[in-house]
XYZ file of N, CA, C and O in Angstrom:
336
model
N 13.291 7.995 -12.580
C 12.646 6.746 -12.233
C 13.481 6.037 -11.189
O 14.649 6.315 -10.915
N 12.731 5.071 -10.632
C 13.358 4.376 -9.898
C 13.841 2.544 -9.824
O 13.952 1.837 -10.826
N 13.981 2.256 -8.941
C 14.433 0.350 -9.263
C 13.216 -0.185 -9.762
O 12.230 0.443 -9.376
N 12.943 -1.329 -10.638
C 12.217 -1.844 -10.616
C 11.006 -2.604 -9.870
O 11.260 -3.512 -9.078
N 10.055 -2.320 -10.067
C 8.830 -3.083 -8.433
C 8.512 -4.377 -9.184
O 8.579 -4.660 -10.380
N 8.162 -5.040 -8.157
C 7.733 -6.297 -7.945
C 6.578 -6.025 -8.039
O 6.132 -4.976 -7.574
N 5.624 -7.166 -8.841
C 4.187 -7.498 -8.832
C 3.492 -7.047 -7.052
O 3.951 -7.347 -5.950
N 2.400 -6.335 -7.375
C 1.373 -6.805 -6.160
C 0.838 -7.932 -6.391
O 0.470 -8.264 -7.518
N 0.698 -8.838 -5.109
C -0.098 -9.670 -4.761
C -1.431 -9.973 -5.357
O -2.072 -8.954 -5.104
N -2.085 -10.652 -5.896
C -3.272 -10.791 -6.374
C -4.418 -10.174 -5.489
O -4.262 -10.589 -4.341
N -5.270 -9.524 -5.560
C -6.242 -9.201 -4.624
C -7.407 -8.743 -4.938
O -7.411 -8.162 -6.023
N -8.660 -8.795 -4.254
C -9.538 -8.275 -5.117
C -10.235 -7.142 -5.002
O -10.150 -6.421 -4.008
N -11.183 -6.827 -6.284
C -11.386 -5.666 -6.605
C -12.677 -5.208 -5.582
O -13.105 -5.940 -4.690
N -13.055 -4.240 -5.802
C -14.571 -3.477 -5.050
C -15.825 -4.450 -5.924
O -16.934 -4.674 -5.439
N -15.522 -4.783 -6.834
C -16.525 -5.727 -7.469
C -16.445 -6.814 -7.405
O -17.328 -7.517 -7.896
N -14.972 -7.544 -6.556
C -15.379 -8.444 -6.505
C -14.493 -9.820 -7.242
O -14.340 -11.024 -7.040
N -13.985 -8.614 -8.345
C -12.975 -9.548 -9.195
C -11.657 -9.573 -8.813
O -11.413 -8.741 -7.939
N -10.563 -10.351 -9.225
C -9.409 -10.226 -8.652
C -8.426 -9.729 -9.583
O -8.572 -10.063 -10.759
N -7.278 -8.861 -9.218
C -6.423 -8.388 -10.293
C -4.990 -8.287 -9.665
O -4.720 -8.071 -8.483
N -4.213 -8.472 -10.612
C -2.157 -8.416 -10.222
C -1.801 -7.228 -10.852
O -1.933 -7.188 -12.075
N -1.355 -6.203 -10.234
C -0.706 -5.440 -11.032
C 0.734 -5.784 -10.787
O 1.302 -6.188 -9.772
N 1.281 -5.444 -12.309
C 2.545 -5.384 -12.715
C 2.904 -4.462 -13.568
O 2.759 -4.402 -14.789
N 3.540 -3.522 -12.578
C 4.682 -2.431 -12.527
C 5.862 -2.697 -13.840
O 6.916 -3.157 -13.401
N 5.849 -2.523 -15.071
C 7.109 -2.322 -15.696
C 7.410 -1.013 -16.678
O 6.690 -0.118 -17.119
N 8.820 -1.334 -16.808
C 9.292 -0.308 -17.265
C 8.431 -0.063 -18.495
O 7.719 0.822 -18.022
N 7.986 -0.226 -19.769
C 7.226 -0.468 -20.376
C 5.678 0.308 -19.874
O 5.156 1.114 -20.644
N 5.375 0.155 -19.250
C 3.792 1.067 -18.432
C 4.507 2.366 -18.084
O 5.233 2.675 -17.139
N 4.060 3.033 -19.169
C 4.181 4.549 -19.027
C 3.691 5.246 -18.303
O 3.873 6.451 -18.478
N 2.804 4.762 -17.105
C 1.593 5.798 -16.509
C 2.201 5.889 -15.305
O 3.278 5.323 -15.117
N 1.756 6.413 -14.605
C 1.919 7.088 -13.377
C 0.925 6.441 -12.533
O -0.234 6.356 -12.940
N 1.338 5.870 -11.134
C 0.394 4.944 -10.162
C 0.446 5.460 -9.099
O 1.545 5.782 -8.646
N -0.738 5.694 -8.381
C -0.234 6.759 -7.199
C -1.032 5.371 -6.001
O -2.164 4.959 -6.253
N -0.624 5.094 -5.377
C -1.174 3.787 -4.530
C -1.671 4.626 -3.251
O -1.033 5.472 -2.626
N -2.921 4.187 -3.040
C -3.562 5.017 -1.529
C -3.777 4.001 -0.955
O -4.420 3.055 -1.410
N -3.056 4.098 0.554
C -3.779 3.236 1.346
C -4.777 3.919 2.675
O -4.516 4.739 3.555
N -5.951 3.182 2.346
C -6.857 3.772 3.393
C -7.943 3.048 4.199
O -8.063 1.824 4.232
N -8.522 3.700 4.678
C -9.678 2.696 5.924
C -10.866 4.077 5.968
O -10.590 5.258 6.180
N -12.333 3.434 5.676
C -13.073 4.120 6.198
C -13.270 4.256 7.824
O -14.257 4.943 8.084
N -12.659 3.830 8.836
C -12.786 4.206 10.323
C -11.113 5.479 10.274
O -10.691 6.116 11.239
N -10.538 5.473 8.883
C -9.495 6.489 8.968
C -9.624 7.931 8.358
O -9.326 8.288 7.219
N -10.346 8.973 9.811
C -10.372 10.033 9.138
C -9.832 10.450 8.351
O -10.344 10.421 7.232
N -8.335 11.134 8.565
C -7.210 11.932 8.067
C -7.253 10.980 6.454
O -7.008 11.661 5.457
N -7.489 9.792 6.277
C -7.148 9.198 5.125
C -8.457 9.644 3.877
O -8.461 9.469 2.658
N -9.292 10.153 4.618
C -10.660 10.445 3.621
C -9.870 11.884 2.999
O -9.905 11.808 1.771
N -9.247 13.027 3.403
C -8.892 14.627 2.854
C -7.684 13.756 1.334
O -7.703 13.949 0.118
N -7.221 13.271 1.788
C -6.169 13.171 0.813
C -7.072 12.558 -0.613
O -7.137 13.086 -1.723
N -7.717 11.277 -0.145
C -8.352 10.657 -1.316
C -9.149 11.320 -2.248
O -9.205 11.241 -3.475
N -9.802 12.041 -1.368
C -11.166 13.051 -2.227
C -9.970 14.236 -3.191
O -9.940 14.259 -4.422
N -9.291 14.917 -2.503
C -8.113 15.662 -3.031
C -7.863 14.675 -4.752
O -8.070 15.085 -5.894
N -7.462 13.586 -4.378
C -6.363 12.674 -5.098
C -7.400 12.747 -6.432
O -7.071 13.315 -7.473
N -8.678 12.095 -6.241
C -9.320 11.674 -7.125
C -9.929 12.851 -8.008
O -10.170 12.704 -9.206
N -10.243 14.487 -7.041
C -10.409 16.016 -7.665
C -9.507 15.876 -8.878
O -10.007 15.594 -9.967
N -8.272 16.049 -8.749
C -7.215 15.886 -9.533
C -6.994 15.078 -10.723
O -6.596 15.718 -11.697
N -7.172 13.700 -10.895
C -7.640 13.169 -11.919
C -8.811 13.515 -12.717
O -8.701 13.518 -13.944
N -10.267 13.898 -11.984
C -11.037 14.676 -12.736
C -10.833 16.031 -13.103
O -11.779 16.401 -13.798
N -9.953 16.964 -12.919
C -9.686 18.108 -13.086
C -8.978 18.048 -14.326
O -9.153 18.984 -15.106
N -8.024 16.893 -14.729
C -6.356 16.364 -15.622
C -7.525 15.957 -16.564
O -7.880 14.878 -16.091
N -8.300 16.216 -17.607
C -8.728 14.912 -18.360
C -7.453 14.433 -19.148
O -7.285 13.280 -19.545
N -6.506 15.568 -19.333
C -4.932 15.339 -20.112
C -4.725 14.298 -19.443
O -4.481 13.533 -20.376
N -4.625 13.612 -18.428
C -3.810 12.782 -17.849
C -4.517 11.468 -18.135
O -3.908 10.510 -17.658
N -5.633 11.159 -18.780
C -6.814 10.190 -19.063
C -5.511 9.298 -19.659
O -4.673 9.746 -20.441
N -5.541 7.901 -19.094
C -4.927 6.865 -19.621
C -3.053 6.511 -19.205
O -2.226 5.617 -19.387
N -3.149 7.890 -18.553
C -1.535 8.723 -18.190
C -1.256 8.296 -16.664
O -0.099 7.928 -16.463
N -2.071 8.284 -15.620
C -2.056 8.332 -13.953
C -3.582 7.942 -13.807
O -4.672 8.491 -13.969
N -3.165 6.887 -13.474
C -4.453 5.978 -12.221
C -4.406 5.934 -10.687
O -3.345 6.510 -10.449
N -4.843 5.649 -9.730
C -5.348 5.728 -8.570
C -5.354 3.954 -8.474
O -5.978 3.266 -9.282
N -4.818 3.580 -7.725
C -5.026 2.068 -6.805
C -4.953 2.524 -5.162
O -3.984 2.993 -4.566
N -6.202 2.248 -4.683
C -6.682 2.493 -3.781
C -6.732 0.983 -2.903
O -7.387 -0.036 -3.123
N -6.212 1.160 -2.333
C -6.111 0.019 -0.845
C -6.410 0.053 0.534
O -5.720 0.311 1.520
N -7.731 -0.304 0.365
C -8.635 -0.420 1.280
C -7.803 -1.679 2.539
O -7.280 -2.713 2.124
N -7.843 -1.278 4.162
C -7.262 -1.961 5.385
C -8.199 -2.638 5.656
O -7.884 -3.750 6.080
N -10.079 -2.274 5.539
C -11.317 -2.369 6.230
C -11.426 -3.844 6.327
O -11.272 -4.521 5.311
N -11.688 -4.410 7.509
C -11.973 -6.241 7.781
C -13.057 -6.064 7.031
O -13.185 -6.999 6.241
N -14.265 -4.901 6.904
C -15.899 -5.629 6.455
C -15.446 -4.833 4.986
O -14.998 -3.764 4.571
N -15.843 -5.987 4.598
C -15.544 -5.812 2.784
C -16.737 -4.732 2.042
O -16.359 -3.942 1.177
N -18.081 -4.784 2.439
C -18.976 -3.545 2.123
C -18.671 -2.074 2.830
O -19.244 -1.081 2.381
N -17.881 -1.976 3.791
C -17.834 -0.842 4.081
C -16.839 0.157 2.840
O -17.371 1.260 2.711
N -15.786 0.030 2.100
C -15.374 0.130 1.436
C -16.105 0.918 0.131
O -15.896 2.010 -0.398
N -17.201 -0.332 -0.163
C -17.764 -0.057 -1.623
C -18.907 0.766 -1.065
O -19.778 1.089 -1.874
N -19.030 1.130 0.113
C -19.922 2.137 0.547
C -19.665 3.164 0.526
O -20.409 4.004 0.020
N -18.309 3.502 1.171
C -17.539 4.971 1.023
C -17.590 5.238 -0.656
O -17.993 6.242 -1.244
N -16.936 3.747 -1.316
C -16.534 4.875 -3.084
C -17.470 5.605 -3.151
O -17.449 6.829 -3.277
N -18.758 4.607 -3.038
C -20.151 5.228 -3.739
C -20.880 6.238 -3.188
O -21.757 6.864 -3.782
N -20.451 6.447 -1.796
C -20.872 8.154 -1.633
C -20.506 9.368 -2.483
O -20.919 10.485 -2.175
């Protein structure tokens, strides 16, 4: 493991709601943070990869989540890509 992280910033969700994550020693899971942009090709291979993988793990159910961080100025383009 490594140093302790600092809270993310409050921000909000694809729905709309807002959420803080906080990182502690205590949270056993595994966080894999993506940052991406639908105008960012190269960033679409990794995500689709990322998320295969969690559906492939059901072992990992509750174990490693995905926080995905969307760059996009238009806030629907985003919840357009998940939902393809």
């Amino acid at each position: 493991a490594g140093d302790a992280s600092t809270s993310f910033p409050v921000f909000k969700t694809s729905d709309g709601s807002e959420v803080q994550l906080d990182f502690t020693e205590a949270d056993d899971k595994a966080y894999l943070i993506d940052f991406w942009a639908t105008w960012c090709g190269p960033c679409q291979g990794p995500m689709a990869h990322n998320q295969e993988m969690l559906e492939h793990h059901p072992e990992w159910e509750g174990k490693a989540e995905i926080v995905a961080v969307s760059f996009d100025d238009d806030r629907d383009a985003p919840q357009t890509r998940i939902n393809e």
